[in-house]
Short mmCIF file of C-alpha atoms and ligand atoms in Angstrom, two decimals:
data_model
loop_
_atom_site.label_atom_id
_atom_site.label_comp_id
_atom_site.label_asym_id
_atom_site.label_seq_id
_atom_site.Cartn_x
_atom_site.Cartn_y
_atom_site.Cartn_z
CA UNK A 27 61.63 57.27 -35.01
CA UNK A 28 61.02 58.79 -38.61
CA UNK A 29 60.80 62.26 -38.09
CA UNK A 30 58.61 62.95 -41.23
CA UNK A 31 60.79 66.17 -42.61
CA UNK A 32 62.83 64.24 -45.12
CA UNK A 33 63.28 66.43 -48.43
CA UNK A 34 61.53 69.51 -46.43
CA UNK A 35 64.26 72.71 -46.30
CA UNK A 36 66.23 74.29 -43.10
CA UNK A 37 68.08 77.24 -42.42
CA UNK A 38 70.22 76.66 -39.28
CA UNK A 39 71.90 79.97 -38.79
CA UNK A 40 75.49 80.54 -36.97
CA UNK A 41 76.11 76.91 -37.51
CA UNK A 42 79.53 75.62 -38.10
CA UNK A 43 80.01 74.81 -34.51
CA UNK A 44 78.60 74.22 -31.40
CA UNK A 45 74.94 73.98 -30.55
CA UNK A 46 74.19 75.12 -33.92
CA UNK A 47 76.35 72.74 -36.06
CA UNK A 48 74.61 69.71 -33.48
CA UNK A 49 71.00 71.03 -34.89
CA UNK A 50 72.08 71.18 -38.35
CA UNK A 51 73.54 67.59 -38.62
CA UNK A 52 70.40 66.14 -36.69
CA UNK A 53 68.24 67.74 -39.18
CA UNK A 54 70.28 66.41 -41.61
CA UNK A 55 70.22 63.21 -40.20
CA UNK A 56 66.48 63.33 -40.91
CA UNK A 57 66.63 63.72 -44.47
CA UNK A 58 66.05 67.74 -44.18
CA UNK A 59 68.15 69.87 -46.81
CA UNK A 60 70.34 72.82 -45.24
CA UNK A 61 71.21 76.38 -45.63
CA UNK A 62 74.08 76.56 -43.16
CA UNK A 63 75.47 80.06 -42.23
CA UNK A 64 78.68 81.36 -40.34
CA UNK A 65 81.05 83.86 -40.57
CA UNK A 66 84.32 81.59 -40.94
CA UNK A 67 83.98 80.44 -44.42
CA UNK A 68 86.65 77.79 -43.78
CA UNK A 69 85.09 76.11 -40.51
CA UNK A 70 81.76 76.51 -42.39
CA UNK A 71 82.73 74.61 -45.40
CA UNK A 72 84.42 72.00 -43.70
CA UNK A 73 81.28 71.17 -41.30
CA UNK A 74 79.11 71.79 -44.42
CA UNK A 75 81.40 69.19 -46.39
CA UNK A 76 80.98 66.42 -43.47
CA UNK A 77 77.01 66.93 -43.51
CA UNK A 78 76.75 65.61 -47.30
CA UNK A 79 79.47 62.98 -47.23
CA UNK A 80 77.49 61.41 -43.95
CA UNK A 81 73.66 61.96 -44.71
CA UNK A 82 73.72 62.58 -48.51
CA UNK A 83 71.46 65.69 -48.23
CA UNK A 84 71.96 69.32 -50.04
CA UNK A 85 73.70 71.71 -48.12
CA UNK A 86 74.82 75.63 -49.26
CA UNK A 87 77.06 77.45 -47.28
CA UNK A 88 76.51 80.81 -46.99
CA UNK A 89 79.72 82.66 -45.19
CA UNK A 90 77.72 86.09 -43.72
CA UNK A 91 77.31 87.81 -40.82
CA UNK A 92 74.21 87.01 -39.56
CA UNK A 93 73.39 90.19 -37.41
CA UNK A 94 74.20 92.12 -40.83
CA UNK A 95 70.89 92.60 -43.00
CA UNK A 96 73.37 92.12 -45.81
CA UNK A 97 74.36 88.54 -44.40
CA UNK A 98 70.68 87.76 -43.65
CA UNK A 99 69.68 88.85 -46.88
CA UNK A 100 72.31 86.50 -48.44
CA UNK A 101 71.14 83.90 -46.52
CA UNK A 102 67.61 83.98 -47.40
CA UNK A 103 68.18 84.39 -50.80
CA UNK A 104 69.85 80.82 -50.87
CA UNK A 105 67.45 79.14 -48.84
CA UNK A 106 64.41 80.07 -51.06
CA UNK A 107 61.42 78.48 -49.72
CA UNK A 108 62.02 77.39 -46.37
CA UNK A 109 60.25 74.75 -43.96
CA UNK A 110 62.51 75.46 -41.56
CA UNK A 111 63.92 77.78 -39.38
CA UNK A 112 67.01 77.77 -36.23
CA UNK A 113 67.76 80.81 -35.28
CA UNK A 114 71.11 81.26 -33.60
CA UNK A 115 74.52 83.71 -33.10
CA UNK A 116 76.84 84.25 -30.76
CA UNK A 117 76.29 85.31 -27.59
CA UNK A 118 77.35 88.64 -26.01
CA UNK A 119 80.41 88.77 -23.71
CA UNK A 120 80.30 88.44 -19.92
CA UNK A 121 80.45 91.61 -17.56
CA UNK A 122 78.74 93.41 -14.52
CA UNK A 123 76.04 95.88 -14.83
CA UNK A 124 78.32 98.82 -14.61
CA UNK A 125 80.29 97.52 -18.07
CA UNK A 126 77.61 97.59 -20.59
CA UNK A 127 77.05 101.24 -22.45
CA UNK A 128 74.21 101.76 -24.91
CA UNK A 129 76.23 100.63 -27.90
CA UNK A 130 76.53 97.17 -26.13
CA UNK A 131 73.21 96.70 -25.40
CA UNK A 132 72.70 97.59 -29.04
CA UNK A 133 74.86 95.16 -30.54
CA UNK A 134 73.58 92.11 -28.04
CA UNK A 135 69.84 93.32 -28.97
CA UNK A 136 70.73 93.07 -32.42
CA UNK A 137 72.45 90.01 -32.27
CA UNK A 138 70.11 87.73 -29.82
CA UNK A 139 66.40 89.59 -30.13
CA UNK A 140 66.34 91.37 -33.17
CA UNK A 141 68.44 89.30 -35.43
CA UNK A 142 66.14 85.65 -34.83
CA UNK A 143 62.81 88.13 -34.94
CA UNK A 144 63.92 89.17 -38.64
CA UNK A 145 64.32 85.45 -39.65
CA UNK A 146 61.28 84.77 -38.46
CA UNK A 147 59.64 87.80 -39.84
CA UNK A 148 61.09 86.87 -43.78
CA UNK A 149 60.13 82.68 -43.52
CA UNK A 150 56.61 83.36 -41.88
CA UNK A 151 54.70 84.95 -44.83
CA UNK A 152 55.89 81.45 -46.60
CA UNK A 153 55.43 79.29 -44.52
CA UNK A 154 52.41 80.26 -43.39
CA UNK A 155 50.82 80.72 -46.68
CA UNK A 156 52.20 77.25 -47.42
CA UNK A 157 50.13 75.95 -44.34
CA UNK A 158 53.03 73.85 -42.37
CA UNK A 159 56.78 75.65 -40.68
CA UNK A 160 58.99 74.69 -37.21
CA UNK A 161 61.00 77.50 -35.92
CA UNK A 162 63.04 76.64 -33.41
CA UNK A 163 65.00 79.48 -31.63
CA UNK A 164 68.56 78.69 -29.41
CA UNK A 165 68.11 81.32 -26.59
CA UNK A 166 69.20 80.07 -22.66
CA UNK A 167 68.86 78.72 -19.47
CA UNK A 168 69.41 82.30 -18.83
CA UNK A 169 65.68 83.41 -19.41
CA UNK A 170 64.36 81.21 -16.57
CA UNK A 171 67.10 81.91 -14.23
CA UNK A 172 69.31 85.09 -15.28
CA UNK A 173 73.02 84.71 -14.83
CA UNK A 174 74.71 87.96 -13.33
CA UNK A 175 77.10 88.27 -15.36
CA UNK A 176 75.47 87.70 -19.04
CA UNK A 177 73.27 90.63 -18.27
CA UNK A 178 73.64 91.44 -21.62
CA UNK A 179 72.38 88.05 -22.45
CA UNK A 180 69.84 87.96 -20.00
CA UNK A 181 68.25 91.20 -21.26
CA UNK A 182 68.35 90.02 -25.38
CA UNK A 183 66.82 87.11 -24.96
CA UNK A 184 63.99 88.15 -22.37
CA UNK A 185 62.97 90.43 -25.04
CA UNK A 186 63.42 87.32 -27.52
CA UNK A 187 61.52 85.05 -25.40
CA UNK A 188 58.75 87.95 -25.53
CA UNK A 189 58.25 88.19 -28.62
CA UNK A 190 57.85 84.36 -29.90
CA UNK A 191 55.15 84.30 -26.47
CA UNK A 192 52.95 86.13 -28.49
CA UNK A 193 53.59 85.61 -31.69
CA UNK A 194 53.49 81.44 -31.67
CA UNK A 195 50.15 81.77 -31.12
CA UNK A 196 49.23 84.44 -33.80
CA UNK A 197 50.57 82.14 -36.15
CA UNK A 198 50.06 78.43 -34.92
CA UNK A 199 46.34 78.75 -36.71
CA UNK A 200 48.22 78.14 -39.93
CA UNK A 201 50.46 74.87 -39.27
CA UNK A 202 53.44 76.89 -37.97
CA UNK A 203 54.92 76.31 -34.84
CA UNK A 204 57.98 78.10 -32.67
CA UNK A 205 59.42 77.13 -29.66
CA UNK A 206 62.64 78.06 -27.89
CA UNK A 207 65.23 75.97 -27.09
CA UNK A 208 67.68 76.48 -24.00
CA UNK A 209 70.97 75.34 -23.59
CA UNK A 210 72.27 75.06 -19.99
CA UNK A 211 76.36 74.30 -20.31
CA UNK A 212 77.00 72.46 -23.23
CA UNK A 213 80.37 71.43 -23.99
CA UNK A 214 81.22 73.90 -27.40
CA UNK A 215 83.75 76.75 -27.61
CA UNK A 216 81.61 79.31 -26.01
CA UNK A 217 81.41 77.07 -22.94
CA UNK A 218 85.35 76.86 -22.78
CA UNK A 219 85.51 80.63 -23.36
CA UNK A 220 83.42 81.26 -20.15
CA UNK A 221 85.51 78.72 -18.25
CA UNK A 222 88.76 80.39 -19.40
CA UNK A 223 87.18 83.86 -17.92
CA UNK A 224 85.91 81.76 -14.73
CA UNK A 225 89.55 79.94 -14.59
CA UNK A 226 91.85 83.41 -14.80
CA UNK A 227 89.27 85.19 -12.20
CA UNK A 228 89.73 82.55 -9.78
CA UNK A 229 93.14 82.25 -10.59
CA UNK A 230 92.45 78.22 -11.22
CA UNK A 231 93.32 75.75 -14.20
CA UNK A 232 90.76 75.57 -16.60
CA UNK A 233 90.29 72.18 -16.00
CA UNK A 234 89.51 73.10 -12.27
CA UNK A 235 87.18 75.54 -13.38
CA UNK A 236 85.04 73.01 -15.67
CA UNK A 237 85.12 70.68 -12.69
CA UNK A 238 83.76 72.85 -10.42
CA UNK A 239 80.81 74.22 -13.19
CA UNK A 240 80.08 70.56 -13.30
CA UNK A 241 79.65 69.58 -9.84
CA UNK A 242 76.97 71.85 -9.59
CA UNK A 243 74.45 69.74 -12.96
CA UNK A 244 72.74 67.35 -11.02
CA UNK A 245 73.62 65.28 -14.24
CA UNK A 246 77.33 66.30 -13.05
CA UNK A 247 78.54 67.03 -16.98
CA UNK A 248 78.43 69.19 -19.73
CA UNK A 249 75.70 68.77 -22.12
CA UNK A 250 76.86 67.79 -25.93
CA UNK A 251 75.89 69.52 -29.34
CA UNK A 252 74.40 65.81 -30.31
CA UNK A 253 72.11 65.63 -27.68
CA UNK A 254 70.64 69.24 -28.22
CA UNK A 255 70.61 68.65 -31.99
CA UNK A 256 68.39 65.71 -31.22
CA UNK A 257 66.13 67.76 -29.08
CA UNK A 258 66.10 70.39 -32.01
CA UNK A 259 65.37 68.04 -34.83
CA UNK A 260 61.98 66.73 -32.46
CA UNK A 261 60.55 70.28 -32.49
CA UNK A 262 61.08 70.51 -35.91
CA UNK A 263 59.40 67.33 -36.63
CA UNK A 264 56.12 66.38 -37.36
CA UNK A 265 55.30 65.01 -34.23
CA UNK A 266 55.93 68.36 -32.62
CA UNK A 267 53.04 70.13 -34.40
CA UNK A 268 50.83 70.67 -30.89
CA UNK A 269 53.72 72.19 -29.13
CA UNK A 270 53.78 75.90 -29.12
CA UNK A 271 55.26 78.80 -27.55
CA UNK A 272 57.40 76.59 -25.09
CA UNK A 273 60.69 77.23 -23.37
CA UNK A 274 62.43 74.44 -23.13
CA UNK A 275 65.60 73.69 -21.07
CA UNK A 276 68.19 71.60 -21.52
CA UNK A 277 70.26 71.85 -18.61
CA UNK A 278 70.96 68.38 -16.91
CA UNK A 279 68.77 69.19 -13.89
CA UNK A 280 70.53 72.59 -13.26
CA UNK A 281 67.96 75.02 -13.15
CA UNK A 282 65.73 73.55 -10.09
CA UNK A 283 62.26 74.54 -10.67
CA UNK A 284 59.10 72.67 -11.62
CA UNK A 285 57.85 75.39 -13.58
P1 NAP B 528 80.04 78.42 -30.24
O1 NAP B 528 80.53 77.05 -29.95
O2 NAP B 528 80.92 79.58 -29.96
O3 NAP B 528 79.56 78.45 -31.78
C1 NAP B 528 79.02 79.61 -32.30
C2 NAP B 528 78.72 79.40 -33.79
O4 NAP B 528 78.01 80.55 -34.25
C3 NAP B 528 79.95 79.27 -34.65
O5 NAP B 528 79.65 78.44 -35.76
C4 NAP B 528 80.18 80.72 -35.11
O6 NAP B 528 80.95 80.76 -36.29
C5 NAP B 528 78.74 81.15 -35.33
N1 NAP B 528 78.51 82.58 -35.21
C6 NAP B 528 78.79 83.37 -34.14
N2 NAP B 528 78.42 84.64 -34.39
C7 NAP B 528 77.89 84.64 -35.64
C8 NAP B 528 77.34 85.65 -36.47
N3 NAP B 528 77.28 86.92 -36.06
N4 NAP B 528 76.89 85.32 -37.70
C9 NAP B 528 76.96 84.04 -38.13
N5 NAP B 528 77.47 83.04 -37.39
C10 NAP B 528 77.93 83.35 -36.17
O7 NAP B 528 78.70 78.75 -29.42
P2 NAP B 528 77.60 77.73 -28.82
O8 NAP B 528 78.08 77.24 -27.51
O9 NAP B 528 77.19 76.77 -29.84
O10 NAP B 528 76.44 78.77 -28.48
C11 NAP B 528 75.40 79.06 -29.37
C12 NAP B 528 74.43 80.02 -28.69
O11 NAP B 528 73.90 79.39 -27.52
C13 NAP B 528 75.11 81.31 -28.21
O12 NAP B 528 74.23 82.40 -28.39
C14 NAP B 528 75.35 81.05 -26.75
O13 NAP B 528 75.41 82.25 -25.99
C15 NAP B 528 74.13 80.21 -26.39
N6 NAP B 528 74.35 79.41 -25.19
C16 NAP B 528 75.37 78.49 -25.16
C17 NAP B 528 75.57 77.76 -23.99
C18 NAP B 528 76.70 76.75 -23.88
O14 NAP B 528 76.96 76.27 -22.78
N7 NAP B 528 77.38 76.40 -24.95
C19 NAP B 528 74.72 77.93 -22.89
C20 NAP B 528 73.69 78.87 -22.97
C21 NAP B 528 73.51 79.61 -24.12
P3 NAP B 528 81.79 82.08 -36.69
O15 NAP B 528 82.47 82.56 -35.45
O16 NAP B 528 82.73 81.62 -37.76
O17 NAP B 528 80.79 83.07 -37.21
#
Protein backbone atom coordinates (compact mmCIF):
# COMPACT_ATOMS: atom_id res chain seq x y z
CA UNK A 1 0.00 0.00 0.00
CA UNK A 2 1.49 3.57 -0.86
CA UNK A 3 1.26 5.38 2.13
CA UNK A 4 1.11 8.87 0.42
CA UNK A 5 3.91 10.69 2.85
CA UNK A 6 6.83 10.27 0.52
CA UNK A 7 9.10 13.55 0.63
CA UNK A 8 6.77 14.86 3.69
CA UNK A 9 9.23 15.42 7.06
CA UNK A 10 9.31 13.34 10.56
CA UNK A 11 10.72 13.79 13.79
CA UNK A 12 10.84 10.39 15.58
CA UNK A 13 12.23 11.26 18.94
CA UNK A 14 14.34 8.74 21.34
CA UNK A 15 14.90 6.66 18.30
CA UNK A 16 18.03 4.72 17.87
CA UNK A 17 16.49 1.64 19.27
CA UNK A 18 13.61 -0.12 20.08
CA UNK A 19 10.05 0.86 19.36
CA UNK A 20 11.26 4.10 18.27
CA UNK A 21 14.06 3.12 15.80
CA UNK A 22 11.02 0.41 14.28
CA UNK A 23 8.80 3.79 13.61
CA UNK A 24 11.55 5.66 12.18
CA UNK A 25 12.69 3.04 9.55
CA UNK A 26 8.91 2.35 8.57
CA UNK A 27 8.50 5.93 7.95
CA UNK A 28 11.43 5.81 6.13
CA UNK A 29 10.41 3.01 4.30
CA UNK A 30 7.64 5.27 3.01
CA UNK A 31 9.66 7.79 1.46
CA UNK A 32 9.29 10.24 4.69
CA UNK A 33 12.60 12.29 5.56
CA UNK A 34 13.82 11.99 9.35
CA UNK A 35 15.01 13.96 12.23
CA UNK A 36 16.15 11.12 14.46
CA UNK A 37 17.07 11.95 18.14
CA UNK A 38 18.88 9.99 21.06
CA UNK A 39 21.18 10.54 23.57
CA UNK A 40 23.99 7.94 22.43
CA UNK A 41 25.46 9.71 19.56
CA UNK A 42 27.20 6.48 18.50
CA UNK A 43 24.04 4.04 18.48
CA UNK A 44 22.24 7.05 16.89
CA UNK A 45 24.52 7.47 14.03
CA UNK A 46 24.88 4.01 13.30
CA UNK A 47 20.90 3.38 13.07
CA UNK A 48 20.75 6.81 11.32
CA UNK A 49 23.55 5.51 8.80
CA UNK A 50 21.46 2.14 8.02
CA UNK A 51 18.17 4.29 7.34
CA UNK A 52 19.85 6.13 4.19
CA UNK A 53 21.95 3.27 2.85
CA UNK A 54 18.43 1.08 2.80
CA UNK A 55 15.63 3.67 1.81
CA UNK A 56 17.72 6.52 0.30
CA UNK A 57 15.87 9.22 2.34
CA UNK A 58 17.50 12.34 4.41
CA UNK A 59 18.11 11.69 7.82
CA UNK A 60 19.93 14.25 10.67
CA UNK A 61 20.91 13.00 13.78
CA UNK A 62 20.52 15.06 16.48
CA UNK A 63 22.41 13.49 19.78
CA UNK A 64 20.18 15.47 22.79
CA UNK A 65 18.41 14.77 25.60
CA UNK A 66 15.07 14.88 24.80
CA UNK A 67 13.45 15.73 28.28
CA UNK A 68 16.08 18.76 28.21
CA UNK A 69 14.45 22.00 26.56
CA UNK A 70 18.00 22.43 25.33
CA UNK A 71 17.85 18.92 23.48
CA UNK A 72 14.29 19.65 22.27
CA UNK A 73 15.21 22.89 21.15
CA UNK A 74 18.11 21.32 19.14
CA UNK A 75 15.93 19.05 17.77
CA UNK A 76 13.41 21.30 16.41
CA UNK A 77 15.72 23.52 15.07
CA UNK A 78 16.93 20.68 12.62
CA UNK A 79 13.71 19.45 11.72
CA UNK A 80 12.37 22.86 10.46
CA UNK A 81 9.03 22.41 9.10
CA UNK A 82 7.69 19.27 10.17
CA UNK A 83 4.74 16.93 8.88
CA UNK A 84 5.44 14.72 11.33
CA UNK A 85 5.64 14.01 14.73
CA UNK A 86 6.59 10.51 17.24
CA UNK A 87 6.92 11.34 20.37
CA UNK A 88 8.91 8.96 22.54
CA UNK A 89 11.70 8.52 25.68
CA UNK A 90 12.46 6.23 27.99
CA UNK A 91 10.39 5.01 30.38
CA UNK A 92 10.68 5.46 34.18
CA UNK A 93 12.06 2.61 36.33
CA UNK A 94 9.95 -0.04 38.07
CA UNK A 95 9.05 0.21 41.91
CA UNK A 96 6.11 0.06 44.51
CA UNK A 97 4.16 2.98 45.60
CA UNK A 98 6.17 3.52 48.69
CA UNK A 99 9.58 4.13 46.33
CA UNK A 100 8.65 7.07 44.32
CA UNK A 101 9.40 10.73 46.10
CA UNK A 102 8.33 13.96 44.44
CA UNK A 103 11.54 14.34 42.48
CA UNK A 104 10.63 10.98 40.74
CA UNK A 105 7.40 11.74 39.86
CA UNK A 106 8.95 14.91 38.49
CA UNK A 107 11.41 13.46 36.32
CA UNK A 108 8.80 10.58 34.87
CA UNK A 109 6.20 13.65 34.34
CA UNK A 110 8.76 15.36 32.54
CA UNK A 111 9.93 12.65 30.62
CA UNK A 112 6.50 10.76 29.47
CA UNK A 113 3.65 13.78 29.80
CA UNK A 114 5.33 16.87 29.59
CA UNK A 115 8.15 16.17 27.29
CA UNK A 116 5.64 14.66 24.06
CA UNK A 117 3.05 17.74 25.09
CA UNK A 118 6.01 20.28 24.26
CA UNK A 119 6.64 18.56 20.84
CA UNK A 120 3.39 18.77 20.12
CA UNK A 121 2.93 22.23 21.38
CA UNK A 122 6.18 23.61 18.91
CA UNK A 123 4.94 21.40 15.43
CA UNK A 124 1.15 22.34 15.90
CA UNK A 125 1.19 26.11 15.09
CA UNK A 126 2.90 24.66 11.66
CA UNK A 127 1.26 22.21 10.91
CA UNK A 128 -1.82 23.42 11.48
CA UNK A 129 -1.40 26.60 9.67
CA UNK A 130 -0.08 24.40 6.86
CA UNK A 131 -3.55 22.54 6.91
CA UNK A 132 -2.27 18.67 7.06
CA UNK A 133 0.13 16.89 10.40
CA UNK A 134 0.11 13.01 12.08
CA UNK A 135 1.32 12.91 15.57
CA UNK A 136 1.66 9.80 16.76
CA UNK A 137 2.57 9.40 20.52
CA UNK A 138 4.36 5.84 22.02
CA UNK A 139 2.67 5.74 25.52
CA UNK A 140 1.43 1.90 26.90
CA UNK A 141 -0.63 -0.85 27.43
CA UNK A 142 -0.27 0.60 30.79
CA UNK A 143 -3.04 3.36 30.37
CA UNK A 144 -5.81 0.78 29.77
CA UNK A 145 -4.67 -1.61 32.32
CA UNK A 146 -2.03 -0.05 34.89
CA UNK A 147 0.85 -2.27 35.83
CA UNK A 148 1.71 -2.11 39.69
CA UNK A 149 4.82 -1.69 39.50
CA UNK A 150 5.34 1.16 36.64
CA UNK A 151 3.27 3.40 38.81
CA UNK A 152 5.41 5.93 37.78
CA UNK A 153 4.56 5.04 34.27
CA UNK A 154 1.10 4.53 34.82
CA UNK A 155 0.64 8.02 36.33
CA UNK A 156 2.82 10.00 33.21
CA UNK A 157 1.11 8.69 30.68
CA UNK A 158 -2.59 8.91 32.14
CA UNK A 159 -1.88 12.49 32.27
CA UNK A 160 -0.41 12.07 28.58
CA UNK A 161 -3.29 10.20 27.37
CA UNK A 162 -5.36 13.27 28.89
CA UNK A 163 -4.14 15.69 27.30
CA UNK A 164 -4.06 14.45 23.43
CA UNK A 165 -8.17 13.38 24.49
CA UNK A 166 -8.84 16.81 24.29
CA UNK A 167 -6.64 18.33 22.33
CA UNK A 168 -7.02 15.88 18.98
CA UNK A 169 -10.12 17.25 18.64
CA UNK A 170 -9.30 21.03 19.10
CA UNK A 171 -7.08 20.60 16.36
CA UNK A 172 -8.41 17.82 13.91
CA UNK A 173 -10.59 20.91 12.21
CA UNK A 174 -7.34 21.80 10.51
CA UNK A 175 -6.02 18.39 8.84
CA UNK A 176 -4.04 17.37 11.95
CA UNK A 177 -4.48 14.28 13.56
CA UNK A 178 -2.92 12.51 16.97
CA UNK A 179 -3.35 9.27 18.19
CA UNK A 180 -1.49 7.18 20.74
CA UNK A 181 0.13 4.22 20.19
CA UNK A 182 0.61 1.36 22.90
CA UNK A 183 3.10 -1.10 23.09
CA UNK A 184 2.28 -4.24 25.14
CA UNK A 185 5.86 -6.37 25.45
CA UNK A 186 7.82 -5.82 22.59
CA UNK A 187 11.01 -7.48 22.27
CA UNK A 188 13.69 -4.15 22.66
CA UNK A 189 16.13 -3.48 25.51
CA UNK A 190 13.66 -2.04 27.85
CA UNK A 191 11.72 -5.30 27.64
CA UNK A 192 14.95 -7.35 28.61
CA UNK A 193 15.64 -4.80 31.36
CA UNK A 194 12.23 -5.58 33.02
CA UNK A 195 12.82 -9.31 32.56
CA UNK A 196 16.29 -9.05 34.16
CA UNK A 197 14.41 -7.25 37.31
CA UNK A 198 11.50 -10.01 36.99
CA UNK A 199 14.39 -12.85 36.58
CA UNK A 200 16.68 -11.72 39.87
CA UNK A 201 13.25 -11.20 41.99
CA UNK A 202 12.18 -14.57 41.29
CA UNK A 203 15.48 -15.78 41.53
CA UNK A 204 14.95 -17.44 37.77
CA UNK A 205 17.10 -17.34 34.44
CA UNK A 206 16.18 -14.68 32.32
CA UNK A 207 15.24 -16.87 29.80
CA UNK A 208 12.67 -18.43 32.32
CA UNK A 209 11.45 -15.18 33.06
CA UNK A 210 10.68 -14.18 29.23
CA UNK A 211 9.01 -17.57 28.98
CA UNK A 212 6.80 -17.16 31.56
CA UNK A 213 5.87 -13.16 30.39
CA UNK A 214 5.05 -14.93 27.20
CA UNK A 215 2.80 -17.59 28.14
CA UNK A 216 0.55 -15.18 29.38
CA UNK A 217 0.06 -13.05 25.21
CA UNK A 218 -2.58 -14.96 23.87
CA UNK A 219 -0.27 -14.47 20.73
CA UNK A 220 2.31 -16.36 23.18
CA UNK A 221 5.46 -13.89 22.00
CA UNK A 222 6.96 -10.73 22.23
CA UNK A 223 5.89 -8.15 19.88
CA UNK A 224 8.82 -6.75 17.38
CA UNK A 225 9.91 -3.03 16.68
CA UNK A 226 8.91 -3.90 12.79
CA UNK A 227 5.57 -4.69 13.43
CA UNK A 228 4.86 -1.52 15.64
CA UNK A 229 6.78 0.64 13.14
CA UNK A 230 4.29 -0.60 10.60
CA UNK A 231 1.39 0.24 12.78
CA UNK A 232 3.09 3.76 13.32
CA UNK A 233 3.80 4.56 9.73
CA UNK A 234 -0.41 3.78 9.04
CA UNK A 235 -1.37 6.56 11.49
CA UNK A 236 0.91 8.71 9.98
CA UNK A 237 -0.35 8.07 6.61
CA UNK A 238 -2.81 9.50 4.57
CA UNK A 239 -5.24 6.99 4.92
CA UNK A 240 -5.33 7.63 8.64
CA UNK A 241 -6.73 11.18 8.33
CA UNK A 242 -10.41 10.19 10.04
CA UNK A 243 -8.79 8.61 12.98
CA UNK A 244 -8.49 10.78 15.97
CA UNK A 245 -7.87 10.78 19.54
CA UNK A 246 -7.51 6.86 19.64
CA UNK A 247 -5.59 4.59 21.96
CA UNK A 248 -4.43 1.98 20.33
CA UNK A 249 -2.89 -1.28 21.67
CA UNK A 250 -0.60 -3.41 20.45
CA UNK A 251 -0.36 -6.15 22.76
CA UNK A 252 -0.91 -9.64 21.07
CA UNK A 253 -4.30 -10.15 22.74
CA UNK A 254 -2.91 -9.36 26.28
CA UNK A 255 -4.98 -6.81 27.60
CA UNK A 256 -8.58 -8.68 27.45
CA UNK A 257 -11.15 -6.11 27.01
CA UNK A 258 -13.45 -5.14 24.15
CA UNK A 259 -13.28 -1.66 24.95
P1 LIG B 1 14.50 0.95 24.45
O1 LIG B 1 14.67 -0.28 23.64
O2 LIG B 1 15.18 1.05 25.76
O3 LIG B 1 14.91 2.20 23.52
C1 LIG B 1 14.80 3.49 24.03
C2 LIG B 1 15.32 4.48 22.99
O4 LIG B 1 15.04 5.80 23.47
C3 LIG B 1 16.81 4.41 22.75
O5 LIG B 1 17.08 4.78 21.42
C4 LIG B 1 17.35 5.47 23.73
O6 LIG B 1 18.63 5.92 23.34
C5 LIG B 1 16.27 6.52 23.57
N1 LIG B 1 16.10 7.41 24.73
C6 LIG B 1 15.83 7.04 26.00
N2 LIG B 1 15.74 8.13 26.79
C7 LIG B 1 15.95 9.20 25.98
C8 LIG B 1 16.00 10.60 26.20
N3 LIG B 1 15.81 11.11 27.42
N4 LIG B 1 16.24 11.43 25.16
C9 LIG B 1 16.44 10.92 23.92
N5 LIG B 1 16.41 9.60 23.65
C10 LIG B 1 16.18 8.76 24.67
O7 LIG B 1 12.96 1.22 24.80
P2 LIG B 1 11.64 0.72 24.00
O8 LIG B 1 11.31 -0.66 24.43
O9 LIG B 1 11.76 1.02 22.57
O10 LIG B 1 10.55 1.65 24.70
C11 LIG B 1 10.15 2.89 24.18
C12 LIG B 1 9.04 3.45 25.06
O11 LIG B 1 7.93 2.54 25.03
C13 LIG B 1 9.45 3.59 26.52
O12 LIG B 1 8.87 4.76 27.07
C14 LIG B 1 8.86 2.36 27.16
O13 LIG B 1 8.59 2.54 28.54
C15 LIG B 1 7.58 2.19 26.35
N6 LIG B 1 7.08 0.81 26.41
C16 LIG B 1 7.86 -0.22 25.97
C17 LIG B 1 7.37 -1.52 26.06
C18 LIG B 1 8.20 -2.71 25.61
O14 LIG B 1 7.80 -3.84 25.88
N7 LIG B 1 9.32 -2.52 24.94
C19 LIG B 1 6.08 -1.75 26.56
C20 LIG B 1 5.32 -0.67 26.98
C21 LIG B 1 5.82 0.61 26.91
P3 LIG B 1 19.63 6.58 24.42
O15 LIG B 1 19.58 5.73 25.65
O16 LIG B 1 20.96 6.58 23.73
O17 LIG B 1 19.13 7.97 24.66
Amino acid sequence: MDLGISGKRAIVCASSKGLGLGCARALAEAGVNLVMNARGEEALEAAARAIRSDFGVTVTAVAADITDPAGRDAVLGAAGATDILVTNAGGPPPGIWSDWSRDDFIRALDANMLTPIAMMQAVLPGMMERGWGRIVNITSQSVKAPIPQLGLSNSARAGLTGFVGGTSRQVAPSGVTINNLQPGIHATERADVLDSGAAKAQGISIEEARERRAAMIPARRYGTAEEFGAACAFLCSQHAGFMVGQNILLDGGAINSTM
